[in-house]
PDB file of C-alpha atoms in Angstrom:
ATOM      1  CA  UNK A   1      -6.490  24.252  -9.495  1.00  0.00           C
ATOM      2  CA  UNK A   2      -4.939  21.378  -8.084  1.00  0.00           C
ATOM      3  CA  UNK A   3      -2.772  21.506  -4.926  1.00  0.00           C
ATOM      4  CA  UNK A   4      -0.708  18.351  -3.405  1.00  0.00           C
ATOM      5  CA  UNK A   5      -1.151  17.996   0.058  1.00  0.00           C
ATOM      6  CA  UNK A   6       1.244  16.270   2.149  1.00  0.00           C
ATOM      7  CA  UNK A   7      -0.272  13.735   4.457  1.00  0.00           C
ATOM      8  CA  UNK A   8       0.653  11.966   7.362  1.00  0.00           C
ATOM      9  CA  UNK A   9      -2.275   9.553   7.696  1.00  0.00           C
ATOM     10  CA  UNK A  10      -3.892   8.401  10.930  1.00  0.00           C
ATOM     11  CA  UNK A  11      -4.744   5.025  10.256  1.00  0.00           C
ATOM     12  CA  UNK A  12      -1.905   2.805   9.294  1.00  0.00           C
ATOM     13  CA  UNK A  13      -1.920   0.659   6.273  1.00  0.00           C
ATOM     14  CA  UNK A  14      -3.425  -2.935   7.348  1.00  0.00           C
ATOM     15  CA  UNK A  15      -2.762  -6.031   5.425  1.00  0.00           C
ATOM     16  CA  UNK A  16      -3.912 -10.036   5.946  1.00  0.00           C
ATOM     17  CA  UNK A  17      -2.179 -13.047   4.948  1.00  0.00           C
ATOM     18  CA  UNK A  18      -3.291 -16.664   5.581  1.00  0.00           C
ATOM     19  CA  UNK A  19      -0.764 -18.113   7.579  1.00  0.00           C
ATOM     20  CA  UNK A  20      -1.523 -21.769   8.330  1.00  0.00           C
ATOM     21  CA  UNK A  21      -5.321 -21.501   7.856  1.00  0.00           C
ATOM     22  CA  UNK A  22      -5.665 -18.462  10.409  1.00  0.00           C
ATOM     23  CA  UNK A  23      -5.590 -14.979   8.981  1.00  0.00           C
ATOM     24  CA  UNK A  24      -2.592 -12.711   9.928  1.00  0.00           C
ATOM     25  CA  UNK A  25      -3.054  -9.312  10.614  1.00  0.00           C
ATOM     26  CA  UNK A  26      -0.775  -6.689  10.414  1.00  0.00           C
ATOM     27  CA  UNK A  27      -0.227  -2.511  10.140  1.00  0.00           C
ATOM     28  CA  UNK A  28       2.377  -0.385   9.026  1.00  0.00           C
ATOM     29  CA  UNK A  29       2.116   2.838  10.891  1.00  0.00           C
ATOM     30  CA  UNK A  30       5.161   4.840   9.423  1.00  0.00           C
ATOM     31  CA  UNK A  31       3.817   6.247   6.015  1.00  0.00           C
ATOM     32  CA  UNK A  32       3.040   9.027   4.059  1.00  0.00           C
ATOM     33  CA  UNK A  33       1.404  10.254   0.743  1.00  0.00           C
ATOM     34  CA  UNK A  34       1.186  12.989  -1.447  1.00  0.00           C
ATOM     35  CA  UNK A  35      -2.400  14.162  -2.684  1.00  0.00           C
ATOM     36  CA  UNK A  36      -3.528  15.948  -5.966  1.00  0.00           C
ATOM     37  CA  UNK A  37      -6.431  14.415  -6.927  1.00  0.00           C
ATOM     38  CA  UNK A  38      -9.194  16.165  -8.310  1.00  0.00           C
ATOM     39  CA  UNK A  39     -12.398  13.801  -9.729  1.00  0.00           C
ATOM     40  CA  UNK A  40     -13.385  16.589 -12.712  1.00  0.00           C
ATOM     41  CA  UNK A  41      -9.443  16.059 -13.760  1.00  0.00           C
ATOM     42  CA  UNK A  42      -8.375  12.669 -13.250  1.00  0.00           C
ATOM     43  CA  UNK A  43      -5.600  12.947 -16.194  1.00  0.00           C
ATOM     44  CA  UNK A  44      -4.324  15.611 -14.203  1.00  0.00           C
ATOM     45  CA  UNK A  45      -4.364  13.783 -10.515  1.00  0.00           C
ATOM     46  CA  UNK A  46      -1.672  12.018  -8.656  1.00  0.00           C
ATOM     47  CA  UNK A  47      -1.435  10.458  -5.914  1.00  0.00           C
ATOM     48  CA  UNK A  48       1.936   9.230  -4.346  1.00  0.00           C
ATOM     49  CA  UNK A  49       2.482   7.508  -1.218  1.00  0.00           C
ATOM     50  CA  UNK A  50       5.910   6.251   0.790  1.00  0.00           C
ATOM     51  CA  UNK A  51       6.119   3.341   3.816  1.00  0.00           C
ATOM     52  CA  UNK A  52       8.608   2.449   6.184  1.00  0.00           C
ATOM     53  CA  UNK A  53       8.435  -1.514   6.422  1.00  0.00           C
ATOM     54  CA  UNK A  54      10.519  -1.338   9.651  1.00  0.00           C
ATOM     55  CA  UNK A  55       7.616  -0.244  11.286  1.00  0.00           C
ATOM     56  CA  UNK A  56       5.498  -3.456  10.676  1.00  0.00           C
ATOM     57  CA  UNK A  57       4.039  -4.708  13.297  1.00  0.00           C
ATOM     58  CA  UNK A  58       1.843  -8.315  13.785  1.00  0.00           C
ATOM     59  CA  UNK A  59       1.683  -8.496  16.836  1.00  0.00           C
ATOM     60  CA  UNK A  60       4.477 -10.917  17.495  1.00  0.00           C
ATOM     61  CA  UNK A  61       7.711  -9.445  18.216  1.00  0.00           C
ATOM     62  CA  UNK A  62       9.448 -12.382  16.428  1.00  0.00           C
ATOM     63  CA  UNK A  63       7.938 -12.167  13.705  1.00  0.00           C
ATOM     64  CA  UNK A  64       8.067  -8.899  12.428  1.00  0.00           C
ATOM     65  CA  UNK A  65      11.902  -8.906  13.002  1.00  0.00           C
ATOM     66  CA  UNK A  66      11.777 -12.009  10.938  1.00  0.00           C
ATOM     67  CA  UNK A  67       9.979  -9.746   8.051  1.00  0.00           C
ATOM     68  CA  UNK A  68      12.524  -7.201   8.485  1.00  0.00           C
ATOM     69  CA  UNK A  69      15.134  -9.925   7.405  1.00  0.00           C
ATOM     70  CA  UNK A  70      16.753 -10.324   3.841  1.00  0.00           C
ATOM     71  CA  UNK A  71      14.384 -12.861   3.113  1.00  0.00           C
ATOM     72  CA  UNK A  72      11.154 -10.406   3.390  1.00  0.00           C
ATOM     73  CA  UNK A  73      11.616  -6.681   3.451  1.00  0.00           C
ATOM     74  CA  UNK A  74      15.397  -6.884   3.820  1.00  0.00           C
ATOM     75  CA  UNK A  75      14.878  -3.203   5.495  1.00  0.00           C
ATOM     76  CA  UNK A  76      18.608  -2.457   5.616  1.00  0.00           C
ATOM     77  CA  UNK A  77      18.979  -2.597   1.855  1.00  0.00           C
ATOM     78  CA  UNK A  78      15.071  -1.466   1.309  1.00  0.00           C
ATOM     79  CA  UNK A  79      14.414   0.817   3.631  1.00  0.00           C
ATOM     80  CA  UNK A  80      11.234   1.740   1.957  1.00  0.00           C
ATOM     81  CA  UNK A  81       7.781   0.488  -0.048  1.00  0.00           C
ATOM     82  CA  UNK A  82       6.714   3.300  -2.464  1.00  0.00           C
ATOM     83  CA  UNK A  83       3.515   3.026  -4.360  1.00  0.00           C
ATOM     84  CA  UNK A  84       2.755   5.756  -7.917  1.00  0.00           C
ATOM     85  CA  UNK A  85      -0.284   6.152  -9.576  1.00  0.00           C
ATOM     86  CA  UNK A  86       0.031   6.298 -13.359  1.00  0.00           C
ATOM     87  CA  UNK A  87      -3.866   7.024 -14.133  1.00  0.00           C
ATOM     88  CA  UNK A  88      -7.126   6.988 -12.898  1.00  0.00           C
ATOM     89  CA  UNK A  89     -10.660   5.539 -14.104  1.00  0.00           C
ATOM     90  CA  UNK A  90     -13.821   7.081 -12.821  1.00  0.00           C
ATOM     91  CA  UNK A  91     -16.313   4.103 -11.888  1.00  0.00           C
ATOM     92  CA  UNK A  92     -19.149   6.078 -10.528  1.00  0.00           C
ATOM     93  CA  UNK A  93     -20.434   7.798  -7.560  1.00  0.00           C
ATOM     94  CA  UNK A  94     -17.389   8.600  -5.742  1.00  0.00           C
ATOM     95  CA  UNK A  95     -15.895   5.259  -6.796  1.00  0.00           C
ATOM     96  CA  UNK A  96     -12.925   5.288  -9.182  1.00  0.00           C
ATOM     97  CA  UNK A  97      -9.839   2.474  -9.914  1.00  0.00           C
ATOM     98  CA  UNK A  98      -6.139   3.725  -9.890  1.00  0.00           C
ATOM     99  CA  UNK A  99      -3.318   2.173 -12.185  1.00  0.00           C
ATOM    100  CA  UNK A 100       0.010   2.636  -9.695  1.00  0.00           C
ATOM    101  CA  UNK A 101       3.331   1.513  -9.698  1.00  0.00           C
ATOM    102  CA  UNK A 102       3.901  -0.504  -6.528  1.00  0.00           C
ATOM    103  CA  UNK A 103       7.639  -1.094  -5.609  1.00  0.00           C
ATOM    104  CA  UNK A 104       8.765  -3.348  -2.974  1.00  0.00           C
ATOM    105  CA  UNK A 105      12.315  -3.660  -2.590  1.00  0.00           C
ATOM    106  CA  UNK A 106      14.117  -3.559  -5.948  1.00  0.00           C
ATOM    107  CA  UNK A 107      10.776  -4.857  -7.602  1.00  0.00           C
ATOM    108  CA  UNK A 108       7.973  -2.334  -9.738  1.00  0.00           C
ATOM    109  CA  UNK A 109       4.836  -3.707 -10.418  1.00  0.00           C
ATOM    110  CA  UNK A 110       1.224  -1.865 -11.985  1.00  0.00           C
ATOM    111  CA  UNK A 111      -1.309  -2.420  -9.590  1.00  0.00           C
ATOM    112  CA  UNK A 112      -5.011  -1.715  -9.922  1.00  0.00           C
ATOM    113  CA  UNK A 113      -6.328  -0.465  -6.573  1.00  0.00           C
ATOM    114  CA  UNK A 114     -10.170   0.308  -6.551  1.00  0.00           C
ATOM    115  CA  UNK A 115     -10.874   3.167  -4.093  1.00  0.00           C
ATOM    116  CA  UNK A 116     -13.998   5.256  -2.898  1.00  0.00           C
ATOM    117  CA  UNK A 117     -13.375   9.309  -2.361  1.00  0.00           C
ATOM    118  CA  UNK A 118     -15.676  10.871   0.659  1.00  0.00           C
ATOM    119  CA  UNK A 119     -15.204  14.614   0.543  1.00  0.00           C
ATOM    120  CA  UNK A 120     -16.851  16.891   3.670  1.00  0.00           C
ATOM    121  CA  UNK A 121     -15.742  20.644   2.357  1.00  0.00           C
ATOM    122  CA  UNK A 122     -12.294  20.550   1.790  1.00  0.00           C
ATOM    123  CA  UNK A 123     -11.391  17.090   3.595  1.00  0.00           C
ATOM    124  CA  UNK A 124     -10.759  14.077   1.021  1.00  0.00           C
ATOM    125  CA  UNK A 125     -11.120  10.906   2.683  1.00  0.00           C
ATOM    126  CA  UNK A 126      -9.596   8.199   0.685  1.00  0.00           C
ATOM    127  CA  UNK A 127     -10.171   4.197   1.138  1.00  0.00           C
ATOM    128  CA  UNK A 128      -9.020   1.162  -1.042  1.00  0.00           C
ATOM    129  CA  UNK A 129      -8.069  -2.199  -1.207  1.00  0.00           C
ATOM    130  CA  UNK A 130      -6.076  -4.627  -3.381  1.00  0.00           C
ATOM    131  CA  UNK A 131      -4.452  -7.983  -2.763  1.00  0.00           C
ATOM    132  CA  UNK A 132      -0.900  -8.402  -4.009  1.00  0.00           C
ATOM    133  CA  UNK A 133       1.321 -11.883  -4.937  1.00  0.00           C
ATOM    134  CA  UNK A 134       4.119 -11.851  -2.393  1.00  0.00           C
ATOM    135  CA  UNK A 135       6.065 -13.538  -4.353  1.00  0.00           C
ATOM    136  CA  UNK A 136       5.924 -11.487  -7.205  1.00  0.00           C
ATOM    137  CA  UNK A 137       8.039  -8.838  -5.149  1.00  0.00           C
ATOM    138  CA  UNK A 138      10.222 -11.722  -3.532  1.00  0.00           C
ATOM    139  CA  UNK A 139       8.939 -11.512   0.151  1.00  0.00           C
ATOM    140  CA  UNK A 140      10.167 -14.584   0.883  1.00  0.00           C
ATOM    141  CA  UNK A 141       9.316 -18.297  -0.733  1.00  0.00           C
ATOM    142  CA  UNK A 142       6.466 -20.337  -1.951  1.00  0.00           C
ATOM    143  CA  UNK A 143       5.223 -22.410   1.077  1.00  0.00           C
ATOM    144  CA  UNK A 144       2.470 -24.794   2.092  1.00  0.00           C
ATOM    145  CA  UNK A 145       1.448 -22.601   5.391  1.00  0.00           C
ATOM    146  CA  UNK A 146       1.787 -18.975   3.894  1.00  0.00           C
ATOM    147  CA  UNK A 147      -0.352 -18.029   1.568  1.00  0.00           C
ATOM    148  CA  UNK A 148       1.441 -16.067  -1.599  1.00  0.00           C
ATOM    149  CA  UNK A 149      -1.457 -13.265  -1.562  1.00  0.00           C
ATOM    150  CA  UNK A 150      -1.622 -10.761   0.843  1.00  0.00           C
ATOM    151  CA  UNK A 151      -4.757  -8.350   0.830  1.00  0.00           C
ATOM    152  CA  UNK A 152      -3.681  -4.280   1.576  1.00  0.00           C
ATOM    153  CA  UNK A 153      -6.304  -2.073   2.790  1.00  0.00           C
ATOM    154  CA  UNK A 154      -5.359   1.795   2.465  1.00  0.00           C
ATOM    155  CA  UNK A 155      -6.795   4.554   4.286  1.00  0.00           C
ATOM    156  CA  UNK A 156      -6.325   8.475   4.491  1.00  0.00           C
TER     157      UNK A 156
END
């Protein structure tokens, strides 16, 4: 039987962005996801997560108020990133791909996100990565110094 769990991970969610040649990194610490996944009934497993963009952080002060502006996260009208999955693909030994809806401000998109599944007893340990067009969910505008894809690593 499947049972969601509700968990508040430790590690935050890291992304990296080129930003004139040097790679940006950066975390958001405030999220959360839901859990139901079972690998003998992937038609029947979800997995549902929630972030706060407010608590982005780069390491420069300026700049992450600068992506809590209208022209990036605009947090006051979006005060949150939520990513559904829609279905899941087995791709062998605890390696599977996830379909999920990915919505950025007022913007859905279907996102494939490979991921690897660890499980010690009853502990799932979850880990994946996918890179995403910035653009394609309007954080902010096509430039020569910013690069338009931004790589997400997920962990929890």
């Amino acid at each position: 039987m499947l049972i969601a769990q509700s968990v508040k991970p430790e590690s935050p969610i890291q992304f990296k962005i080129k930003n004139a040649g040097i790679t940006v990194d950066g975390t958001i610490s405030d999220w959360e996801v839901e859990v139901d996944f079972d690998s003998k009934r992937l038609d029947q497993s979800s997995i549902r997560g929630k972030a706060n963009p407010e608590s982005i952080q780069t390491g420069i002060k300026l700049r992450d108020k600068h992506l809590h502006g209208r022209e990036y996260f605009h947090i006051q009208k979006f005060p949150s990133i939520s990513l559904e999955s829609k279905s899941f693909k087995a791709k062998g030994k605890n390696a599977f791909v996830g379909i999920f809806e990915l919505k950025i401000r007022d913007v859905k998109r279907e996102v494939e996100i490979p991921f690897t599944l660890s499980q010690t007893g009853k502990q799932q340990k979850f880990k994946g990565e996918f890179v995403i067009d910035r653009l394609d969910f309007g954080l902010g505008e096509k430039s020569l110094v910013l690069s338009d894809e931004v790589r997400v690593i997920i962990e929890f």
